[in-house]
Tab-separated table of C-alpha atoms in Angstrom:
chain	number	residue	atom	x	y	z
K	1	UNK	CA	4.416	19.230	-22.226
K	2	UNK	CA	3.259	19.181	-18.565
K	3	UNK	CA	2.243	15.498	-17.750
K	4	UNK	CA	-0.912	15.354	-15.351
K	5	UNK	CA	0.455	15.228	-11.456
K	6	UNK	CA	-0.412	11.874	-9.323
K	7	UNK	CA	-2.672	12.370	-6.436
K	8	UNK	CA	-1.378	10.817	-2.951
K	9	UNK	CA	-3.646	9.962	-0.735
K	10	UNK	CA	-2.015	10.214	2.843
K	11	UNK	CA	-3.645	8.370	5.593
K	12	UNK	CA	-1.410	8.115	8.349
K	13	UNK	CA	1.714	9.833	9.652
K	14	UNK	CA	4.907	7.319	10.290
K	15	UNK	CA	5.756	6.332	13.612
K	16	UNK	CA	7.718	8.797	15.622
K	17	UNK	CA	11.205	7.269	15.589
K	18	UNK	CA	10.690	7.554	11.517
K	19	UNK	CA	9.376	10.873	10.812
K	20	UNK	CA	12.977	12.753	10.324
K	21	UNK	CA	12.966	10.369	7.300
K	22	UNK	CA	9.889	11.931	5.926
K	23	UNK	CA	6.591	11.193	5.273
K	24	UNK	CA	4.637	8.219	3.736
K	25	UNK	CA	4.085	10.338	0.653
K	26	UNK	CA	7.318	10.970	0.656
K	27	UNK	CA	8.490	7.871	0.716
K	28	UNK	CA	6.194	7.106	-2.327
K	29	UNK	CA	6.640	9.774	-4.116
K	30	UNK	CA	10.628	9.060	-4.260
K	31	UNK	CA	10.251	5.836	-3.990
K	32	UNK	CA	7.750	6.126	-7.327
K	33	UNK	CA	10.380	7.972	-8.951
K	34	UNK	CA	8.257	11.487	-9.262
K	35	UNK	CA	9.594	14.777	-9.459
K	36	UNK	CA	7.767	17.125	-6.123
K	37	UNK	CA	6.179	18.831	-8.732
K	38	UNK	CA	4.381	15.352	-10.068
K	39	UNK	CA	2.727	14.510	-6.924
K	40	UNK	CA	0.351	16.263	-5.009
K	41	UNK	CA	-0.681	15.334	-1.403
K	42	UNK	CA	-3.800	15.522	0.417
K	43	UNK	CA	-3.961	14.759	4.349
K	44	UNK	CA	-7.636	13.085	4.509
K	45	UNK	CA	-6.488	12.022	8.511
K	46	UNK	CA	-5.819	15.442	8.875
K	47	UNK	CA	-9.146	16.134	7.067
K	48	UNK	CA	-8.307	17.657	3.970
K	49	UNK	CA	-11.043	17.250	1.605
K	50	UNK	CA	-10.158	15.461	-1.548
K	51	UNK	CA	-10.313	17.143	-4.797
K	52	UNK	CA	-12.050	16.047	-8.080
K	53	UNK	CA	-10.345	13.101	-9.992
K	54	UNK	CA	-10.418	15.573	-13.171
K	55	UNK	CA	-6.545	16.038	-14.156
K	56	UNK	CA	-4.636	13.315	-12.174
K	57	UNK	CA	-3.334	10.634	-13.523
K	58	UNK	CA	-3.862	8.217	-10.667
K	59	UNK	CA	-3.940	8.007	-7.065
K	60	UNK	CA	-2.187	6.101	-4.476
K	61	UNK	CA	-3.322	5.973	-1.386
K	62	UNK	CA	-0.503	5.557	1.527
K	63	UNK	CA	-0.493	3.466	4.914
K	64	UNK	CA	-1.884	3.895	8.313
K	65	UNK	CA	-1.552	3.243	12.237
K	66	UNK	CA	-5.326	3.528	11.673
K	67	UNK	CA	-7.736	0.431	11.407
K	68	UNK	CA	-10.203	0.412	8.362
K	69	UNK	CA	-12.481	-1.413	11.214
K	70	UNK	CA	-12.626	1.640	13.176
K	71	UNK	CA	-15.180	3.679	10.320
K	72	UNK	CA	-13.481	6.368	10.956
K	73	UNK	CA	-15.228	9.560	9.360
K	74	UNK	CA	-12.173	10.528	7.112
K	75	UNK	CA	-11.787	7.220	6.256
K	76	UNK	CA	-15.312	6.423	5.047
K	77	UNK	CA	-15.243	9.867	3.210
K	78	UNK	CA	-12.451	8.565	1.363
K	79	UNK	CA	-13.551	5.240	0.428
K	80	UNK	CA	-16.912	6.815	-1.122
K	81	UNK	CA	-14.232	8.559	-3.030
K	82	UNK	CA	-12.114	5.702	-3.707
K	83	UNK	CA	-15.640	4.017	-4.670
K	84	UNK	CA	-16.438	6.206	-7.003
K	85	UNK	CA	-12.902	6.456	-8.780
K	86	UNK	CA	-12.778	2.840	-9.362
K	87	UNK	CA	-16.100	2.466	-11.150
K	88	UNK	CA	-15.273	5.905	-13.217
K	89	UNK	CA	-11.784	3.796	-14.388
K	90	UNK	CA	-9.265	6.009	-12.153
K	91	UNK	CA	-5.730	4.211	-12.057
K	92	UNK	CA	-5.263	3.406	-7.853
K	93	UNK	CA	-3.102	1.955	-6.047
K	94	UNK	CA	-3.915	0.981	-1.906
K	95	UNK	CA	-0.880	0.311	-0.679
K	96	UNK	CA	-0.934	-1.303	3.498
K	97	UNK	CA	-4.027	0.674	4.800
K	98	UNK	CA	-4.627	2.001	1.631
K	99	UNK	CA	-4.946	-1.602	-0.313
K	100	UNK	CA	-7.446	-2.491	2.897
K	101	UNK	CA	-9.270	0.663	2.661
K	102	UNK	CA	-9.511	-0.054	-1.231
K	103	UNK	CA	-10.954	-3.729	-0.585
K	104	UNK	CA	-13.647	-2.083	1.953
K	105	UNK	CA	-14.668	0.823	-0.349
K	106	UNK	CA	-15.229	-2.287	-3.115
K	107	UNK	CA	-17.551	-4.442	-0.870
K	108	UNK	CA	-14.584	-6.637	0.504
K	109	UNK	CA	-14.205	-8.046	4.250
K	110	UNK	CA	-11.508	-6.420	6.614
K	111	UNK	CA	-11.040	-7.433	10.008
K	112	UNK	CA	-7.605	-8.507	11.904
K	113	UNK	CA	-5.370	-11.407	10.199
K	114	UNK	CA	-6.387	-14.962	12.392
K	115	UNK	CA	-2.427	-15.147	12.110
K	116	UNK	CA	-1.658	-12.445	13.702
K	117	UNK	CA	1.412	-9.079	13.284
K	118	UNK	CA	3.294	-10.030	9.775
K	119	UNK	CA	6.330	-7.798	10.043
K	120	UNK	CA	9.520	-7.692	8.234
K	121	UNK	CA	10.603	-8.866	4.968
K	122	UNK	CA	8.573	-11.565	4.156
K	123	UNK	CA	8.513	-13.752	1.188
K	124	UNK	CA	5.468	-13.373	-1.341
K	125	UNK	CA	4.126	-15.545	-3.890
K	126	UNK	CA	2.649	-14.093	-7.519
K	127	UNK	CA	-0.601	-16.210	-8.213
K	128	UNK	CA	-0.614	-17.958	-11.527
K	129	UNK	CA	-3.328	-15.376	-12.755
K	130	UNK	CA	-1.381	-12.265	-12.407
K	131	UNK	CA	1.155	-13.493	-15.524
K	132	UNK	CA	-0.646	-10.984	-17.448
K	133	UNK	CA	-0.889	-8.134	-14.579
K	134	UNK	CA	0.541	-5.142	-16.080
K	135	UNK	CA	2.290	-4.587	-12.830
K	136	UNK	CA	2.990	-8.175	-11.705
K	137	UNK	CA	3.433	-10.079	-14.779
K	138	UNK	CA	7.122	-9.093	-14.846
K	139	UNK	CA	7.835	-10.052	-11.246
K	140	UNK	CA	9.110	-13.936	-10.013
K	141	UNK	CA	6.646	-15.968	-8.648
K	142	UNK	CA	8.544	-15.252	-5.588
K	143	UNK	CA	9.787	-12.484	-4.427
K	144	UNK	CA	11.137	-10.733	-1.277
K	145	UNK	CA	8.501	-7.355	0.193
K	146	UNK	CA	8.648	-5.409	3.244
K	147	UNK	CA	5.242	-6.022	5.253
K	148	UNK	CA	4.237	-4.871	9.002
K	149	UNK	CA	0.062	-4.937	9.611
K	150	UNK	CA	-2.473	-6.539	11.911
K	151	UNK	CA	-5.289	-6.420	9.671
K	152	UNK	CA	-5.569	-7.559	6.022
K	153	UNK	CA	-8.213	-7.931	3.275
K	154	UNK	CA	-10.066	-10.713	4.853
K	155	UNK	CA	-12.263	-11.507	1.622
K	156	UNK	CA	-11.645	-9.248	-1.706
K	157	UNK	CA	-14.232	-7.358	-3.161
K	158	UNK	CA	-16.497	-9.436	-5.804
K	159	UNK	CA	-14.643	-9.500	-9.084
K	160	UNK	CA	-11.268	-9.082	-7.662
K	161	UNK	CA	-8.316	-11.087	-9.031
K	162	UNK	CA	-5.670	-11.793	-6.150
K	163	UNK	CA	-2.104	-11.385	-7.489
K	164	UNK	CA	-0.107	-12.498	-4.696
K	165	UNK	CA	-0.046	-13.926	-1.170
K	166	UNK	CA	1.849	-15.998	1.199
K	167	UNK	CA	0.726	-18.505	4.215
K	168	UNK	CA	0.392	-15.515	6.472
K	169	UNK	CA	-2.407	-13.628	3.932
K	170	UNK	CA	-4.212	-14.957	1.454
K	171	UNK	CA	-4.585	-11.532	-0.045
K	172	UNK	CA	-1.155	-9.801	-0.323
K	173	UNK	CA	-2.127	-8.248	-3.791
K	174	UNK	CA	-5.164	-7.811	-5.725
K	175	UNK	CA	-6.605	-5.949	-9.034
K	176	UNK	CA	-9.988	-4.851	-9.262
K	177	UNK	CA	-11.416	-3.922	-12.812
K	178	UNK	CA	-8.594	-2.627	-14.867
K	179	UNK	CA	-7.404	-0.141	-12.897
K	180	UNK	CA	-7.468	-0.820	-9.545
K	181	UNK	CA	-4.243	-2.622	-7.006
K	182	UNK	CA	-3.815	-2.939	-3.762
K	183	UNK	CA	-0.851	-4.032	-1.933
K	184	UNK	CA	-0.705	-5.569	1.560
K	185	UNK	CA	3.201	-5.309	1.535
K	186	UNK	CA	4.785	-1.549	1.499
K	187	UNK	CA	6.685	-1.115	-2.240
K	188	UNK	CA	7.954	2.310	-1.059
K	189	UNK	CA	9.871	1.050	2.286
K	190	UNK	CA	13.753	0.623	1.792
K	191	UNK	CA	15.446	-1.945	4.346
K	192	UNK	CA	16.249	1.255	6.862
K	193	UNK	CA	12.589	1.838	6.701
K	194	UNK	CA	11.626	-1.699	7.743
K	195	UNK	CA	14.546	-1.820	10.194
K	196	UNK	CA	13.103	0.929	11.568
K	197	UNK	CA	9.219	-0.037	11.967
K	198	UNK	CA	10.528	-3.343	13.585
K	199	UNK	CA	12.545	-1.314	16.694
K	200	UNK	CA	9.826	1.297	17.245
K	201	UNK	CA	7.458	-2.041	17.990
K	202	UNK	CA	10.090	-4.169	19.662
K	203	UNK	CA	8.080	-3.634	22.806
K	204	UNK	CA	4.658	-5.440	21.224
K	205	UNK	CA	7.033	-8.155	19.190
K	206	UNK	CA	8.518	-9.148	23.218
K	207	UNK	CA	4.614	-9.325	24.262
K	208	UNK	CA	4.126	-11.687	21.063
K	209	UNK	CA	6.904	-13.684	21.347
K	210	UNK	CA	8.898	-12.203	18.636
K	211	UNK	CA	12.247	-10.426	18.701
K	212	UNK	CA	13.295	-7.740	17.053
K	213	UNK	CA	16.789	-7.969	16.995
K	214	UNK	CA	15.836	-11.493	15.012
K	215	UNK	CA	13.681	-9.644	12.445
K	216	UNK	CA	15.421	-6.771	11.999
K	217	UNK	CA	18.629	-9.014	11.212
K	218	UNK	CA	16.567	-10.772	8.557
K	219	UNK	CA	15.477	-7.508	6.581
K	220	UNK	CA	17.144	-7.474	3.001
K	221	UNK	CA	16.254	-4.978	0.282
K	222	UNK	CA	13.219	-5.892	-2.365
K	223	UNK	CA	14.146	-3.482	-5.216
K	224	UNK	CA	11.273	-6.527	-7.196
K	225	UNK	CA	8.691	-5.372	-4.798
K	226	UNK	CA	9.474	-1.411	-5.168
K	227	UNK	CA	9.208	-2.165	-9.228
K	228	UNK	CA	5.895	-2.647	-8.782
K	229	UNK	CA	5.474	1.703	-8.078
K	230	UNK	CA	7.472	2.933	-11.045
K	231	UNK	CA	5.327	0.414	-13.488
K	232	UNK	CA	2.166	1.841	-11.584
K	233	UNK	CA	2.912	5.093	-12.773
K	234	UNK	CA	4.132	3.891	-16.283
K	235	UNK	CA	1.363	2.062	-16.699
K	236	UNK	CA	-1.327	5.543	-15.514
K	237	UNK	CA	0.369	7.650	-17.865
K	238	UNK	CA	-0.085	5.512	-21.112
């Protein structure tokens, strides 16, 4: 029997240096462990309209160079969407931009971290509240995630329970209703990935003070972190 296909949301394109490797719904999508023919994609930066929720079985919505600050009109189509699939009980999943775009769509804050770039592998904490999280209850309370943003989920949407964070951002993770994650951190990024986000902005690290020969060297894997996609999709399908 045919299962229902997952609708990614695509938001963004990677940066140049990355896109031989793909796209972000690429990386998802593999990353997610879904077949091409369980995934469909819909470019709302490219301004693809998106499609009635009616035969998906969840959405996730990908990462951005775009700000959620910048109301941007295919972004604010797409959180009216995302709006309206969260109170109608759609499984979704933000994940960077998307998890930001998420929190704004809900009646959360946005706005640039007071902390500045987080980039790199970067060590998260699960919040006591998320032991029964169908998607982080399994996790450590720590636990290695690939991260690179200047904005974050400032204040979550009314209602929302946050998962996970570190002393960088209060709001790594975060469920809203039932159904609803978003992720700060990037579950679908593989060390290479993250390796290669950090040289393509080794120009704005030097202007910050950071080097990226030093955060690059730290990157490890975080197969705990990319868990969290495959029991997103387990977890829709039920």
């Amino acid at each position: 029997m045919m299962m229902n296909p997952f609708l990614i949301i695509q938001t963004g394109r990677p940066t140049v240096s990355m896109r031989r490797h793909g796209s972000f719904a690429h990386w998802i999508r593999v990353a997610a462990g879904l077949e091409r023919d369980e995934a469909i994609v819909v470019d709302v930066e490219a301004g693809e309209a998106l499609p009635s929720r009616e035969g998906f079985a969840g959405a996730v919505v990908t990462g951005s160079a775009a700000m959620v600050t910048e109301r941007l009109d295919w972004s604010e189509r797409s959180a009216d969407w995302l709006r309206d699939a969260a109170h109608a009980g759609m499984p979704l999943l933000g994940i960077c931009y998307g998890h930001q775009l998420l929190a704004h769509a809900l009646g959360g804050q946005v706005g640039y971290n007071p902390n500045g770039r987080e980039m790199g592998t970067v060590c998260v904490e699960r919040q006591p509240q998320a032991q029964h999280d169908p998607l982080f209850a399994a996790l450590p309370e720590r636990f290695p995630a690939q991260a690179t943003h200047l904005q974050s989920v400032l204040q979550p949407p009314e209602g929302a329970v946050v998962l996970a964070s570190n002393a960088h951002d209060g709001c790594h993770a975060f469920r809203w209703g039932a159904q609803a994650w978003g992720l700060q951190f990037h579950p679908e990024f593989s060390a290479g990935h993250m390796r290669g986000y950090i040289h393509a902005r080794k120009d704005a690290l030097a202007q910050e003070g950071s080097s990226a020969e030093r955060l690059a060297a730290g990157v490890s894997a975080t197969p705990r972190a990319r868990e969290i996609l495959r029991r997103f999709v387990r977890h829709a399908r039920r």
